[in-house]
PDB file of C-alpha atoms in Angstrom:
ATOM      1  CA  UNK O  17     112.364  96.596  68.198  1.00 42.00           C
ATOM      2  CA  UNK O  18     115.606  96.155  66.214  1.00 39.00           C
ATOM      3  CA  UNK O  19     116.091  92.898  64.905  1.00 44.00           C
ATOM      4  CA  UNK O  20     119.659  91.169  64.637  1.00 40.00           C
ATOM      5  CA  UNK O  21     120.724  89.440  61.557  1.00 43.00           C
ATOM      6  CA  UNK O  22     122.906  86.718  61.773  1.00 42.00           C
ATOM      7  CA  UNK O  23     125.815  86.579  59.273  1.00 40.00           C
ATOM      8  CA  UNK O  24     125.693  82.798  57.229  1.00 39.00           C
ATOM      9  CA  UNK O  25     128.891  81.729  56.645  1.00 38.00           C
ATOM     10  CA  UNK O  26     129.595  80.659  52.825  1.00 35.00           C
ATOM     11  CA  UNK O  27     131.708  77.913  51.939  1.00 34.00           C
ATOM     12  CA  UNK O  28     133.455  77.638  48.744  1.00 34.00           C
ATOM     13  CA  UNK O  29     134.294  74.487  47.233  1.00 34.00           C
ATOM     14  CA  UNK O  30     137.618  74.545  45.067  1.00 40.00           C
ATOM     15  CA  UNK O  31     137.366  71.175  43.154  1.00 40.00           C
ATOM     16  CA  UNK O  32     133.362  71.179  42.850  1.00 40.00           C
ATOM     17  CA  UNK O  33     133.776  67.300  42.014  1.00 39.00           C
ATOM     18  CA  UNK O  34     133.224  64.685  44.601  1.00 36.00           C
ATOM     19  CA  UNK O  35     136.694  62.744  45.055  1.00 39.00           C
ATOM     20  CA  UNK O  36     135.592  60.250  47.858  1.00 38.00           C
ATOM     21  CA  UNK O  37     132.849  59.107  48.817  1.00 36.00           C
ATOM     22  CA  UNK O  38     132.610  57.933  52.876  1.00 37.00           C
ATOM     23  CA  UNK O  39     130.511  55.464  54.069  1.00 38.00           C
ATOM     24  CA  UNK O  40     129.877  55.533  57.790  1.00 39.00           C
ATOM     25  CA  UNK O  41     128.378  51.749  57.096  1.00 41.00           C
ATOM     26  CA  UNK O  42     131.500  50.281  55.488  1.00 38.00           C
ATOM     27  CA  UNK O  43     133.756  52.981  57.397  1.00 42.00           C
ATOM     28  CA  UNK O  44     136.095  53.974  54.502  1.00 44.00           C
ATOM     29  CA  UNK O  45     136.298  55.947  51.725  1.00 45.00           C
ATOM     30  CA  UNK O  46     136.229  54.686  47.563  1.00 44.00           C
ATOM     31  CA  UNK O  47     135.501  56.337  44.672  1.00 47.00           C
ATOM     32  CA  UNK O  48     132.648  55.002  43.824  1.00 48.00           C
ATOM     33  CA  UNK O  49     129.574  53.248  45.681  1.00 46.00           C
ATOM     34  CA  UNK O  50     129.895  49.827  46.929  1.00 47.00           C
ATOM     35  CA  UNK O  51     127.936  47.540  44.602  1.00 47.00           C
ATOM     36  CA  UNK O  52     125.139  46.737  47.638  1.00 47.00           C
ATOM     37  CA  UNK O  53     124.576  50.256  48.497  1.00 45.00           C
ATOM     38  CA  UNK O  54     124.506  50.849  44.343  1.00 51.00           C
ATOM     39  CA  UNK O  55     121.856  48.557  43.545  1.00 48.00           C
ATOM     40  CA  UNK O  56     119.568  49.565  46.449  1.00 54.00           C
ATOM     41  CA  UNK O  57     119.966  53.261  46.140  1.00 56.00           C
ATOM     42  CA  UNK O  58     118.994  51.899  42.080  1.00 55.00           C
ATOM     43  CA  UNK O  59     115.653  49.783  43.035  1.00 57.00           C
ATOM     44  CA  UNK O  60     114.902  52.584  45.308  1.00 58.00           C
ATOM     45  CA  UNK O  61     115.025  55.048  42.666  1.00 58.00           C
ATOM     46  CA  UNK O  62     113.075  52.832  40.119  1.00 58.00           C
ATOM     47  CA  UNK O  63     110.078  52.487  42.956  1.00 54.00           C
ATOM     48  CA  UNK O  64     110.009  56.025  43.004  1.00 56.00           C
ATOM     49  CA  UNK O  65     109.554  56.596  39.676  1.00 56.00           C
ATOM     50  CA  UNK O  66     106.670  53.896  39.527  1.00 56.00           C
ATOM     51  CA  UNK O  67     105.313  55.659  42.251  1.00 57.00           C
ATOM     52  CA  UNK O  68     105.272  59.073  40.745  1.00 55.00           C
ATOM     53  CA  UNK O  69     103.695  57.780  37.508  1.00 56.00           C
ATOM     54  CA  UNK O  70     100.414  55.967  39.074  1.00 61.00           C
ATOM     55  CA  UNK O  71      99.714  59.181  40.924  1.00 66.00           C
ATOM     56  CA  UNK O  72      96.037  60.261  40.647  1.00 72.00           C
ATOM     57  CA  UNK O  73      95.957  63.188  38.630  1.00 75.00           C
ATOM     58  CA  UNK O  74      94.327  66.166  41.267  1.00 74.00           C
ATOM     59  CA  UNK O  75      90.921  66.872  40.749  1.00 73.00           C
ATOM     60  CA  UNK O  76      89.575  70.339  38.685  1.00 75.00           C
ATOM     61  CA  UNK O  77      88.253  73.026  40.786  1.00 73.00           C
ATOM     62  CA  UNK O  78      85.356  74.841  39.226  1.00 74.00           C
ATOM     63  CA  UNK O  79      82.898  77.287  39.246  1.00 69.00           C
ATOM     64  CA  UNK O  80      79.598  77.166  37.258  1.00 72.00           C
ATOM     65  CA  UNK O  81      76.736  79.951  37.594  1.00 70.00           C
ATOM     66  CA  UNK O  82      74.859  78.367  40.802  1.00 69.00           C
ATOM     67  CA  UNK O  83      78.236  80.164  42.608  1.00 65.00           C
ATOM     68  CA  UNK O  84      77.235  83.286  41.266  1.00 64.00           C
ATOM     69  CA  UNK O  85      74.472  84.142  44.190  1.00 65.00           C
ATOM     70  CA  UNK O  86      73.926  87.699  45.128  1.00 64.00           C
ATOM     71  CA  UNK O  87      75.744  89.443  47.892  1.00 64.00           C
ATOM     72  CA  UNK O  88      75.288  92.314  50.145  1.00 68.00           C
ATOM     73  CA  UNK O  89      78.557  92.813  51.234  1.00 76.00           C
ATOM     74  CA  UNK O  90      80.430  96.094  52.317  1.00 83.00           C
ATOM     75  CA  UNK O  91      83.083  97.384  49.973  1.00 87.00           C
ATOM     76  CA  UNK O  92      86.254  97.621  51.516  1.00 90.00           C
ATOM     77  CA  UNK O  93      89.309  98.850  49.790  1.00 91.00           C
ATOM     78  CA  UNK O  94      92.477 100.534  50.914  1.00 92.00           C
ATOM     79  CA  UNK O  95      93.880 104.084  50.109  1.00 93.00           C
ATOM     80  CA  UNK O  96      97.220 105.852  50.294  1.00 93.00           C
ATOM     81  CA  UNK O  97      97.469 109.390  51.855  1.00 91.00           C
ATOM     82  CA  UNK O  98     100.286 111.661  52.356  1.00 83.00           C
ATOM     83  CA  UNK O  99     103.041 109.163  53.483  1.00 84.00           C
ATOM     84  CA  UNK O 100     100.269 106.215  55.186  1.00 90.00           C
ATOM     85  CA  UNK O 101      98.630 103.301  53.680  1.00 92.00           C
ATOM     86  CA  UNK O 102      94.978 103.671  55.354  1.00 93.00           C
ATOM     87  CA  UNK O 103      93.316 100.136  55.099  1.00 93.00           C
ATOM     88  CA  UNK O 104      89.777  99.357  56.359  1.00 93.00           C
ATOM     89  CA  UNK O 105      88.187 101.816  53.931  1.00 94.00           C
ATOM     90  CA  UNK O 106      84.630 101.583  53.255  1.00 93.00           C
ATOM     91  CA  UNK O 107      82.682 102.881  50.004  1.00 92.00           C
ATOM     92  CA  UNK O 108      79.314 103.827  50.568  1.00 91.00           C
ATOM     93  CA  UNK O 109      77.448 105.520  48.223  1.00 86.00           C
ATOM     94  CA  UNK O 110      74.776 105.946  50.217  1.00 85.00           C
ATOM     95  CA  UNK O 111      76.821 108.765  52.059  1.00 87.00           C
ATOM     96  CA  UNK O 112      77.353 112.586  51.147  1.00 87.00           C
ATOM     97  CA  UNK O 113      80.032 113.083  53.389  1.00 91.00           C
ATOM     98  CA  UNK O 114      83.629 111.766  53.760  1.00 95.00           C
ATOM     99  CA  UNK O 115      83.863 110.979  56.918  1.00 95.00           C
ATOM    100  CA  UNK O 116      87.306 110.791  58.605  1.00 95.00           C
ATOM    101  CA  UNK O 117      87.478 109.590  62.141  1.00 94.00           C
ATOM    102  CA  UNK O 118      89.450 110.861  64.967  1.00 94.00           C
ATOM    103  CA  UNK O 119      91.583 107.578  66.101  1.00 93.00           C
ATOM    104  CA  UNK O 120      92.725 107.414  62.323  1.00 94.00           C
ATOM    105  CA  UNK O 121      93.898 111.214  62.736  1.00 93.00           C
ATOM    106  CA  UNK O 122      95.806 110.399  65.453  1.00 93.00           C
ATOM    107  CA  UNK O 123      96.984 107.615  64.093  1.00 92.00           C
ATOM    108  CA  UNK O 124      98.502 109.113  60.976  1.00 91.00           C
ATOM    109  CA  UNK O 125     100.104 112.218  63.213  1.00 90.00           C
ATOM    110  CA  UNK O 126      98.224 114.609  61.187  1.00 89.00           C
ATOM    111  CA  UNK O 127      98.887 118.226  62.289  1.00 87.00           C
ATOM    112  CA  UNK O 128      95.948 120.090  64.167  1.00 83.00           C
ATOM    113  CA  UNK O 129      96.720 122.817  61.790  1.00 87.00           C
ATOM    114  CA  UNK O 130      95.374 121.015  58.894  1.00 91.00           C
ATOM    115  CA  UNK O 131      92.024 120.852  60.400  1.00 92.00           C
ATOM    116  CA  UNK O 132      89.407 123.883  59.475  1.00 93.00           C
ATOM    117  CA  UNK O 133      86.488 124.515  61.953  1.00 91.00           C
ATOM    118  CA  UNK O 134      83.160 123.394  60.499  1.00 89.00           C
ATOM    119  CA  UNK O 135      80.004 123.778  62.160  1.00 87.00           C
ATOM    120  CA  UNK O 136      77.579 120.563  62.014  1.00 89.00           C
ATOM    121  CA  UNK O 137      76.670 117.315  62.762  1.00 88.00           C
ATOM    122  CA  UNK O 138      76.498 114.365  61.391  1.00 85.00           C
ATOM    123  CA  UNK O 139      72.903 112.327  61.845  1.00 83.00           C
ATOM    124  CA  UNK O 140      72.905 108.589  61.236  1.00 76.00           C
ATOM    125  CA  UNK O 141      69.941 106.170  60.946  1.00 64.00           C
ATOM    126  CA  UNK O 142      69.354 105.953  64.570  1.00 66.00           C
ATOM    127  CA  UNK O 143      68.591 109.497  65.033  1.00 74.00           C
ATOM    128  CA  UNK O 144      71.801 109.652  66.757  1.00 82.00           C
ATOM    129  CA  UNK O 145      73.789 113.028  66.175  1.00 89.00           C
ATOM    130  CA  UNK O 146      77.873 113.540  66.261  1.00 90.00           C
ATOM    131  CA  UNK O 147      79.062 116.900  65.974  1.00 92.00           C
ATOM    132  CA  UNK O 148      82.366 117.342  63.156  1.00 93.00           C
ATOM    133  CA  UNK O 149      85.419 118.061  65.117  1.00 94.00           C
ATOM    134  CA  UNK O 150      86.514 120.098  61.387  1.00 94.00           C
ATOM    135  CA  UNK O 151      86.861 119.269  58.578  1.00 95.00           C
ATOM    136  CA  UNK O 152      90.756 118.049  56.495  1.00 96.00           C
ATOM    137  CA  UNK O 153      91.446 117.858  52.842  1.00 95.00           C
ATOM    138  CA  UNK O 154      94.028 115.449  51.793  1.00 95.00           C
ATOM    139  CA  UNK O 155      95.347 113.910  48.816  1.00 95.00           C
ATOM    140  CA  UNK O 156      93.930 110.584  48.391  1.00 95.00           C
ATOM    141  CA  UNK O 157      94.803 107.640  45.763  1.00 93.00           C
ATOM    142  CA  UNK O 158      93.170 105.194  44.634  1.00 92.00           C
ATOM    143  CA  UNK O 159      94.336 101.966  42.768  1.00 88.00           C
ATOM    144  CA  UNK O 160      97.631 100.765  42.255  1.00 83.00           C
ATOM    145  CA  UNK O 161     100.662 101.523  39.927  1.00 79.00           C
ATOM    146  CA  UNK O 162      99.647 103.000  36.743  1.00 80.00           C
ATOM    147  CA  UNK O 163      96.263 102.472  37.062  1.00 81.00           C
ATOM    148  CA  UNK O 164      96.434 104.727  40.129  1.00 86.00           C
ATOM    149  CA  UNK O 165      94.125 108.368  40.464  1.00 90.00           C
ATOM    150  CA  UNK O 166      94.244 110.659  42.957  1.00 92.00           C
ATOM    151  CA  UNK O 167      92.179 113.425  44.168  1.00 93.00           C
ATOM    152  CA  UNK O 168      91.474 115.682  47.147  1.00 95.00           C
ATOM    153  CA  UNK O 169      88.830 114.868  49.005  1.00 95.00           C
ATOM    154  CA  UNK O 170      87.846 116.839  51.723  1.00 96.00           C
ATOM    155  CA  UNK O 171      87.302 114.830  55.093  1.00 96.00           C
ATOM    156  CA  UNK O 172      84.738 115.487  57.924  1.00 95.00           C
ATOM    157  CA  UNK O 173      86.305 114.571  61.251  1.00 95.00           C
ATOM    158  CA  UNK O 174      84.131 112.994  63.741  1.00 94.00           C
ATOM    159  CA  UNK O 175      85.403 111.477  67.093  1.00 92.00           C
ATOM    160  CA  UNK O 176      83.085 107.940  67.322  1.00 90.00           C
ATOM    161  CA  UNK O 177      83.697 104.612  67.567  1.00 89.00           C
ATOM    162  CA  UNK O 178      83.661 102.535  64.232  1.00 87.00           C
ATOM    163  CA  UNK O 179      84.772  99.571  62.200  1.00 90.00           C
ATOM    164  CA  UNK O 180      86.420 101.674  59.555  1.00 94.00           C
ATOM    165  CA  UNK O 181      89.358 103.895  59.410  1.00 95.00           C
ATOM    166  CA  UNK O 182      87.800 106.413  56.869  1.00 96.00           C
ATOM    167  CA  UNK O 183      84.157 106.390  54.928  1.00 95.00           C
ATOM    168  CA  UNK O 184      84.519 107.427  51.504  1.00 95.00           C
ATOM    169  CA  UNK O 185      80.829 108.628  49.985  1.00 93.00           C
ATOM    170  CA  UNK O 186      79.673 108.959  46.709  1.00 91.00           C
ATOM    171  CA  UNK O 187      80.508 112.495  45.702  1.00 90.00           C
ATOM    172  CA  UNK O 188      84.249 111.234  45.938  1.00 92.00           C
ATOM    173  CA  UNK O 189      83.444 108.261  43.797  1.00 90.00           C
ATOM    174  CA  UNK O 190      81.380 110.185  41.335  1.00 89.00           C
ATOM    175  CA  UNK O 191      84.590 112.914  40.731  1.00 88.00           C
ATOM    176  CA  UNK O 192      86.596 109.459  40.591  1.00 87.00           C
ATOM    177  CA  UNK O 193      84.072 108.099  37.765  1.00 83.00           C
ATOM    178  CA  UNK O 194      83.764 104.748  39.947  1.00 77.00           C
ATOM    179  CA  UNK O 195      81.210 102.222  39.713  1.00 68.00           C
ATOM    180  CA  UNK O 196      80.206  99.703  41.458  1.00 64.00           C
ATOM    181  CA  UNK O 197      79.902  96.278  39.736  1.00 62.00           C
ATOM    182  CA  UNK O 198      77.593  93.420  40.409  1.00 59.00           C
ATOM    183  CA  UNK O 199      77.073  90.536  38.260  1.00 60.00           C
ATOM    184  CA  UNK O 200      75.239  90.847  35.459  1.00 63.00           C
ATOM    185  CA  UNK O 201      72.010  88.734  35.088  1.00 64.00           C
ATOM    186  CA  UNK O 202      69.724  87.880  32.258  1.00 66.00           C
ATOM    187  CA  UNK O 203      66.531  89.729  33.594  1.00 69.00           C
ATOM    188  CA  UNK O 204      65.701  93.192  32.600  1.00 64.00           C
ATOM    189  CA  UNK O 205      63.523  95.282  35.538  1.00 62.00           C
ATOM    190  CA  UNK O 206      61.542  98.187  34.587  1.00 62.00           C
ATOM    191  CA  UNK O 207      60.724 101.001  36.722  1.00 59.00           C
ATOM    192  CA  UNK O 208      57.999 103.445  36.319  1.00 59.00           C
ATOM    193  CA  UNK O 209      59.055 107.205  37.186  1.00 59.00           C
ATOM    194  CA  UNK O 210      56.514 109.602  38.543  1.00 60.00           C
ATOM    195  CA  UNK O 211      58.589 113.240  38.421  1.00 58.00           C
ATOM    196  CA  UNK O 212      55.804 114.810  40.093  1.00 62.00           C
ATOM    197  CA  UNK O 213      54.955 112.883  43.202  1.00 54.00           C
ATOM    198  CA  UNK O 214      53.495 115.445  44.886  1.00 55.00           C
ATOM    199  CA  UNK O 215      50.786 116.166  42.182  1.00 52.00           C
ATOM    200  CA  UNK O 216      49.249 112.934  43.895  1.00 47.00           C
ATOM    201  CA  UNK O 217      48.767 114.696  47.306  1.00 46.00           C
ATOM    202  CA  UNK O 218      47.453 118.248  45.670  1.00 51.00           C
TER     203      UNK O 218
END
């Protein structure tokens, strides 16, 4: 829809100074104020002031380390592809794939000859199974300005319903060299490794 902007007229002033002064009370023009309308417009101004300086001063906001409680929320984050600005992007590391969904394909008016026939299907926790439509690499950047990177990433195209316009997994992040980071806390956890677990079952 094209929008209509209205012109604003601009009126230029040739003698900037004020030469009368008209006073719909007294229904004349002077030069200067009447004395009445002087001294009011003077105690007025004086209350004002008074007013100003026994303000309450506004209150500090602040944040102390009982605000720093854990979270478990979903990174979200947006990229830029060829020519679109694809919000609604979730990281999750927990994924191998790059998953790409079919609404944001259509979305972006990617041509079908970008997409390369892949055979598979992608399983989630459910058990439920989606076979890949094919599979689309495209240039993808993250960050902003300078501190901006971008890489190919190669996209498996599924046609589902979701939350998210595109799932980016951890083998993007790890060619990225991102990390996740949480708050740091003052405990230390150990874990004990067994690189044989099987040994156990033998």
């Amino acid at each position: 829809m094209l929008g209509v902007r209205r012109k604003h007229r601009t009126v230029t002033l040739e003698n900037p100074h004020l030469q009368g002064y008209h006073n719909h009370n007294f229904g004349r023009k002077s030069g200067r104020f009447p004395c009445e309308f002087r001294w009011r417009n003077e105690r007025g101004r004086g209350k004002e002031k008074s007013q100003k300086s026994s303000k309450e001063p506004t209150p500090t906001i602040s944040f102390d380390d009982r605000d720093m409680r854990g979270w478990d929320e979903p990174m979200v984050i947006s990229v830029a592809v060829p020519e679109y600005k694809v919000e609604r992007v979730l990281i999750d590391q927990g994924s191998s794939a790059n998953i790409l969904y079919r609404s944001t394909v259509e979305k972006m008016q990617l041509s079908a000859g970008l997409m390369q026939k892949c055979l598979g299907s992608l399983y989630g926790f459910a058990g439920e199974c989606i076979p890949f439509l094919g599979t689309i690499e495209l240039e993808t950047s993250f960050g902003e300005q300078s501190a901006s990177r971008t890489i190919p990433i190669l996209y498996m195209v599924v046609d589902a319903p979701a939350s998210y316009n595109i799932i980016v997994g951890r083998l993007a992040l790890n060619r990225l060299g991102a990390v996740e980071k949480y708050a740091p806390t003052d405990e230390v956890n150990a874990l004990d490794l067994d690189l044989n677990p099987r040994s156990h079952f033998e």
